[in-house]
Coordinates of C-alpha atoms in Angstrom, one line a residue:
X1 CA 0.0 0.0 0.0
X2 CA 1.3 3.5 -0.8
X3 CA 1.6 5.9 2.1
X4 CA -0.5 9.0 1.9
X5 CA -1.2 12.1 3.9
X6 CA -4.5 12.9 5.5
X7 CA -6.0 16.4 5.6
X8 CA -9.2 17.4 7.3
X9 CA -10.5 20.4 5.4
X10 CA -11.8 23.2 7.6
X11 CA -14.1 24.7 4.9
X12 CA -15.2 24.4 1.3
X13 CA -12.6 26.9 0.2
X14 CA -9.9 25.0 2.1
X15 CA -11.0 21.8 0.5
X16 CA -10.8 23.3 -3.0
X17 CA -7.3 24.6 -2.4
X18 CA -6.1 21.3 -1.0
X19 CA -7.8 19.4 -3.9
X20 CA -5.8 21.4 -6.4
X21 CA -2.5 20.1 -5.0
X22 CA -0.7 17.4 -7.1
X23 CA -1.8 13.9 -6.1
X24 CA -4.7 15.1 -3.9
X25 CA -8.1 13.4 -3.9
X26 CA -11.3 14.2 -2.0
X27 CA -12.7 11.8 0.5
X28 CA -16.4 11.7 1.1
X29 CA -18.2 8.3 1.3
X30 CA -15.1 6.6 0.1
X31 CA -16.9 3.7 -1.5
X32 CA -15.4 4.3 -4.9
X33 CA -12.0 5.5 -3.7
X34 CA -11.4 2.3 -1.6
X35 CA -12.1 0.1 -4.7
X36 CA -9.7 2.1 -6.9
X37 CA -7.0 2.0 -4.2
X38 CA -7.3 -1.7 -3.7
X39 CA -6.9 -2.4 -7.4
X40 CA -3.9 0.0 -7.8
X41 CA -5.6 2.6 -10.0
X42 CA -5.9 5.3 -7.3
X43 CA -2.7 6.1 -5.5
X44 CA -3.3 9.5 -3.8
X45 CA -0.6 11.4 -2.2
X46 CA -3.1 13.3 0.0
X47 CA -6.7 12.5 1.0
X48 CA -8.7 15.6 1.7
X49 CA -11.5 14.7 4.1
X50 CA -14.7 16.7 3.4
X51 CA -17.2 14.4 5.2
X52 CA -17.8 16.9 8.0
X53 CA -18.3 20.1 6.0
X54 CA -21.6 21.8 6.9
X55 CA -24.2 22.9 4.4
X56 CA -23.4 20.2 1.8
X57 CA -25.8 17.5 2.8
X58 CA -29.2 19.2 2.4
X59 CA -32.1 18.1 0.3
X60 CA -34.4 21.0 -0.7
X61 CA -37.4 20.3 -2.9
X62 CA -40.0 22.8 -4.2
X63 CA -42.3 23.1 -7.2
X64 CA -39.5 24.8 -9.0
X65 CA -36.6 22.4 -8.4
X66 CA -34.7 20.0 -6.2
X67 CA -31.3 21.1 -4.8
X68 CA -29.3 18.2 -3.4
X69 CA -26.1 18.8 -1.5
X70 CA -23.0 16.9 -2.7
X71 CA -22.6 15.2 0.6
X72 CA -26.2 14.0 0.8
X73 CA -26.2 10.2 1.1
X74 CA -27.6 8.2 -1.8
X75 CA -30.0 6.4 0.6
X76 CA -31.3 9.6 2.1
X77 CA -32.1 11.1 -1.3
X78 CA -33.7 7.8 -2.6
X79 CA -36.0 7.7 0.4
X80 CA -36.9 11.4 0.6
X81 CA -40.6 11.7 0.2
X82 CA -40.6 14.8 -2.0
X83 CA -37.9 13.2 -4.3
X84 CA -40.1 10.1 -4.6
X85 CA -43.2 12.1 -5.5
X86 CA -41.7 14.8 -7.7
X87 CA -38.7 13.0 -9.2
X88 CA -39.5 9.3 -9.0
X89 CA -36.9 8.3 -11.7
X90 CA -34.2 9.8 -9.5
X91 CA -35.3 7.8 -6.5
X92 CA -35.6 4.6 -8.5
X93 CA -32.2 5.1 -10.1
X94 CA -30.6 5.5 -6.6
X95 CA -32.2 2.5 -4.9
X96 CA -31.4 0.3 -7.8
X97 CA -27.8 1.5 -8.0
X98 CA -26.2 -0.3 -5.0
X99 CA -26.8 -2.3 -1.8
X100 CA -28.3 -0.6 1.2
X101 CA -24.8 -0.5 2.9
X102 CA -23.3 1.4 0.0
X103 CA -26.3 3.7 -0.4
X104 CA -26.0 4.6 3.3
X105 CA -22.3 5.6 2.9
X106 CA -22.0 6.9 -0.7
X107 CA -22.6 10.6 -1.5
X108 CA -24.3 12.2 -4.4
X109 CA -21.2 14.1 -5.4
X110 CA -19.1 11.0 -5.2
X111 CA -21.6 9.1 -7.3
X112 CA -21.2 11.6 -10.2
X113 CA -17.4 11.3 -10.0
X114 CA -17.3 7.5 -10.0
X115 CA -15.0 5.8 -12.6
X116 CA -15.7 3.1 -15.1
X117 CA -15.9 -0.5 -14.1
X118 CA -14.0 -1.6 -17.3
X119 CA -12.0 -4.6 -16.1
X120 CA -9.0 -3.6 -18.2
X121 CA -9.0 -0.1 -16.5
X122 CA -9.2 -1.8 -13.1
X123 CA -6.4 -4.3 -13.6
X124 CA -3.2 -2.3 -14.2
X125 CA -1.0 -5.3 -13.3
X126 CA -2.2 -7.5 -16.2
X127 CA -3.4 -4.8 -18.6
X128 CA -0.9 -1.9 -18.6
X129 CA -2.4 -0.4 -21.8
X130 CA -5.3 1.8 -20.8
X131 CA -5.7 5.3 -22.1
X132 CA -7.8 6.3 -19.1
X133 CA -4.9 5.4 -16.8
X134 CA -1.9 6.1 -19.0
X135 CA -2.8 8.4 -22.0
X136 CA -1.3 7.2 -25.2
X137 CA -0.8 3.6 -24.0
X138 CA -3.7 2.1 -25.9
X139 CA -7.0 0.4 -25.1
X140 CA -6.8 -3.2 -24.0
X141 CA -10.6 -3.6 -24.3
X142 CA -10.6 -3.2 -28.0
X143 CA -10.1 -6.7 -29.3
X144 CA -10.7 -8.1 -25.9
X145 CA -13.8 -9.3 -23.9
X146 CA -16.4 -6.5 -24.5
X147 CA -19.7 -7.8 -23.2
X148 CA -19.9 -4.9 -20.7
X149 CA -18.5 -2.2 -22.9
X150 CA -20.2 0.8 -24.7
X151 CA -21.7 0.9 -28.1
X152 CA -22.4 4.7 -28.1
X153 CA -20.0 7.6 -27.7
X154 CA -16.9 5.4 -28.2
X155 CA -13.6 6.3 -29.9
X156 CA -10.5 4.5 -31.1
X157 CA -9.0 5.4 -27.8
X158 CA -11.7 4.1 -25.4
X159 CA -14.8 2.0 -25.3
X160 CA -15.4 1.9 -21.5
X161 CA -19.0 2.1 -20.4
X162 CA -20.2 4.7 -18.0
X163 CA -21.5 2.6 -15.0
X164 CA -23.8 5.0 -13.0
X165 CA -27.6 5.1 -12.7
X166 CA -28.3 8.4 -11.0
X167 CA -26.6 10.5 -13.7
X168 CA -28.8 8.9 -16.4
X169 CA -31.9 10.3 -14.7
X170 CA -30.2 13.7 -14.1
X171 CA -29.4 14.0 -17.8
X172 CA -33.0 13.2 -18.8
X173 CA -34.3 16.1 -16.7
X174 CA -31.6 18.7 -17.5
X175 CA -30.0 18.8 -14.1
X176 CA -27.2 21.2 -13.3
X177 CA -24.0 20.5 -11.4
X178 CA -23.0 23.3 -9.0
X179 CA -19.2 23.7 -8.7
X180 CA -19.2 26.5 -6.2
X181 CA -18.7 29.7 -8.3
X182 CA -19.8 28.0 -11.6
X183 CA -22.5 25.7 -12.8
X184 CA -22.4 23.1 -15.6
X185 CA -25.3 21.3 -17.2
X186 CA -24.9 17.6 -16.2
X187 CA -25.0 16.5 -19.9
X188 CA -21.9 18.7 -20.4
X189 CA -20.3 17.6 -17.1
X190 CA -19.7 14.1 -18.5
X191 CA -17.2 14.2 -21.4
X192 CA -16.9 11.9 -24.4
X193 CA -13.6 10.0 -24.5
X194 CA -12.5 11.3 -27.9
X195 CA -8.7 11.3 -27.9
X196 CA -8.5 12.2 -24.1
X197 CA -10.4 9.4 -22.3
X198 CA -8.4 10.2 -19.1
X199 CA -10.5 13.3 -18.7
X200 CA -14.0 12.2 -17.8
X201 CA -15.6 15.3 -16.2
X202 CA -15.7 19.0 -16.9
X203 CA -14.1 19.9 -13.6
X204 CA -10.9 21.7 -13.1
X205 CA -8.3 21.4 -10.4
X206 CA -9.5 23.4 -7.4
X207 CA -13.2 22.8 -8.2
X208 CA -15.5 20.5 -6.3
X209 CA -19.1 19.6 -6.6
X210 CA -21.2 21.3 -4.0
X211 CA -24.7 20.4 -5.2
X212 CA -26.9 19.3 -8.0
X213 CA -30.1 21.1 -9.1
X214 CA -32.9 19.4 -10.9
X215 CA -35.6 21.6 -12.5
X216 CA -39.1 20.6 -11.7
X217 CA -41.5 19.6 -14.5
X218 CA -44.6 17.6 -15.3
X219 CA -42.4 15.0 -17.1
X220 CA -40.2 14.6 -14.0
X221 CA -43.2 13.9 -11.9
X222 CA -44.4 11.2 -14.2
X223 CA -41.1 9.4 -14.7
X224 CA -39.4 6.0 -14.1
X225 CA -36.0 4.4 -14.3
X226 CA -36.0 0.9 -15.9
X227 CA -32.8 -1.1 -15.4
X228 CA -32.1 -4.4 -17.1
X229 CA -29.2 -6.4 -15.7
X230 CA -27.8 -9.9 -15.5
X231 CA -29.1 -10.4 -12.0
X232 CA -31.9 -8.7 -10.2
X233 CA -30.0 -6.9 -7.4
X234 CA -27.0 -4.7 -7.3
X235 CA -25.5 -5.2 -10.7
X236 CA -24.5 -2.7 -13.3
X237 CA -26.9 -2.2 -16.2
X238 CA -26.8 -4.1 -19.4
X239 CA -29.1 -1.3 -20.6
X240 CA -31.3 1.2 -18.7
X241 CA -33.6 4.1 -19.5
X242 CA -34.8 7.1 -17.5
X243 CA -38.1 8.2 -19.0
X244 CA -40.4 11.1 -18.1
X245 CA -43.6 12.0 -20.0
X246 CA -46.2 14.7 -20.0
X247 CA -49.5 14.3 -21.8
X248 CA -51.9 16.8 -23.3
X249 CA -55.4 17.1 -21.8
X250 CA -56.6 14.1 -23.8
X251 CA -54.2 11.9 -21.8
X252 CA -52.8 10.2 -25.0
X253 CA -51.0 12.9 -27.0
X254 CA -47.4 13.5 -25.8
X255 CA -46.7 17.1 -24.9
X256 CA -43.2 16.5 -23.5
X257 CA -40.9 13.4 -23.4
X258 CA -37.5 12.9 -21.8
X259 CA -35.4 9.8 -22.5
X260 CA -31.8 9.0 -21.4
X261 CA -29.9 5.8 -21.6
X262 CA -27.5 4.0 -19.3
X263 CA -25.4 0.9 -19.6
X264 CA -24.7 1.4 -23.3
X265 CA -22.6 4.5 -23.7
X266 CA -19.3 6.1 -22.5
X267 CA -21.4 8.7 -20.7
X268 CA -25.1 9.1 -19.7
X269 CA -26.8 9.3 -23.1
X270 CA -29.7 11.6 -23.9
X271 CA -31.9 10.1 -26.6
X272 CA -33.2 13.4 -28.1
X273 CA -34.0 11.7 -31.5
X274 CA -36.5 9.5 -29.7
X275 CA -38.0 12.5 -27.9
X276 CA -38.4 14.5 -31.1
X277 CA -40.0 11.6 -33.0
X278 CA -42.8 11.2 -30.4
X279 CA -43.6 14.7 -29.2
X280 CA -47.0 15.8 -30.4
X281 CA -47.9 12.2 -31.3
X282 CA -50.5 9.9 -29.8
X283 CA -48.9 7.3 -27.7
X284 CA -49.3 4.0 -29.6
X285 CA -47.1 0.9 -29.1
X286 CA -46.0 0.5 -32.7
X287 CA -45.0 4.2 -33.0
X288 CA -43.1 4.0 -29.7
X289 CA -41.2 0.9 -30.7
X290 CA -40.3 2.4 -34.1
X291 CA -39.1 5.7 -32.5
X292 CA -37.1 3.8 -29.8
X293 CA -34.9 2.4 -32.5
X294 CA -33.5 5.9 -32.9
X295 CA -31.9 5.6 -29.4
X296 CA -29.0 3.6 -30.9
X297 CA -28.4 5.7 -34.0
X298 CA -24.7 5.6 -34.7
X299 CA -24.0 2.7 -32.4
X300 CA -20.9 0.6 -33.0
X301 CA -20.4 -2.8 -31.4
X302 CA -17.1 -4.6 -30.6
X303 CA -18.4 -8.2 -30.9
X304 CA -19.7 -9.4 -27.6
X305 CA -21.6 -6.2 -26.8
X306 CA -23.7 -6.3 -30.0
X307 CA -26.7 -7.3 -27.9
X308 CA -26.9 -3.8 -26.4
X309 CA -27.8 -2.4 -29.8
X310 CA -30.9 -4.6 -29.8
X311 CA -31.6 -4.4 -26.1
X312 CA -31.5 -0.6 -25.6
X313 CA -34.5 0.2 -27.9
X314 CA -36.6 -2.4 -26.2
X315 CA -35.8 -1.0 -22.8
X316 CA -36.7 2.5 -24.0
X317 CA -40.0 1.4 -25.5
X318 CA -40.9 -0.6 -22.4
X319 CA -40.3 2.4 -20.1
X320 CA -42.3 4.8 -22.3
X321 CA -45.2 2.4 -22.6
X322 CA -45.1 1.8 -18.8
X323 CA -45.5 5.6 -18.3
X324 CA -48.4 5.6 -20.8
X325 CA -50.2 3.0 -18.7
X326 CA -50.1 5.4 -15.7
X327 CA -51.8 8.3 -17.6

């Protein structure tokens, strides 16, 4: 184990300054950091403890929005009555994301910063070539076992899948990440790998997540998170969809539709083509299934992950039709 220094930040500003130091990492719930340290990916020189900082664990919900502090626990947010009623897809994404033990430790900010579960990324001893760990070294996953890898948003440098659930729901409903003095739409916060897969988030040294804000909407109130996986509990998605829908007064014509995909892309993936194809249309199963095929436009498989291209549209269609049944 590599020795490291421990620093207990006295304030948010002190935490930002310390986090900007070379080799520093923030410590909140620690559930992801411990994993990365065990497998030799994370070797921090300094851990900056922010767990005690006040004012970062609140959950404020109104008609206008929900503002969730970066240190709020996943379990607390998932169980919050107003989140469950006004943003059900967010609650469902959180309780399906991990075991109760992890949900009670992991924070919202840490969840957004989690790294990929690509086995090549997490095994530096056997697979030294990984552009996320060592830029320019290559991608061991390409040509390897790819059942759990992405089919959307990939590049010649990286095909690692984004593993999270919460961010999929946040992308669907245009959430914003608060970084203290600045704010970034969550869809822009997550970066495509391109030629720089080592840079996953639009966050600079000295910045830290302080909160996320989710605008309230009728589509957010009628929403769901559907997750398909190899086993029922506490597994990463083979494909998932966050869907929210608002109907016109007739209860069948779609006024607003939000669709985002998880488990199939290198970042949480907004399916705007599906939304545009169905807005203003009457909800009919055949039309929904046809439009859902647009969710995987431009997808590229690498052999064993081809099934995701067929699975994702089915998940999207099922989630949309489920919401139609509740109208």
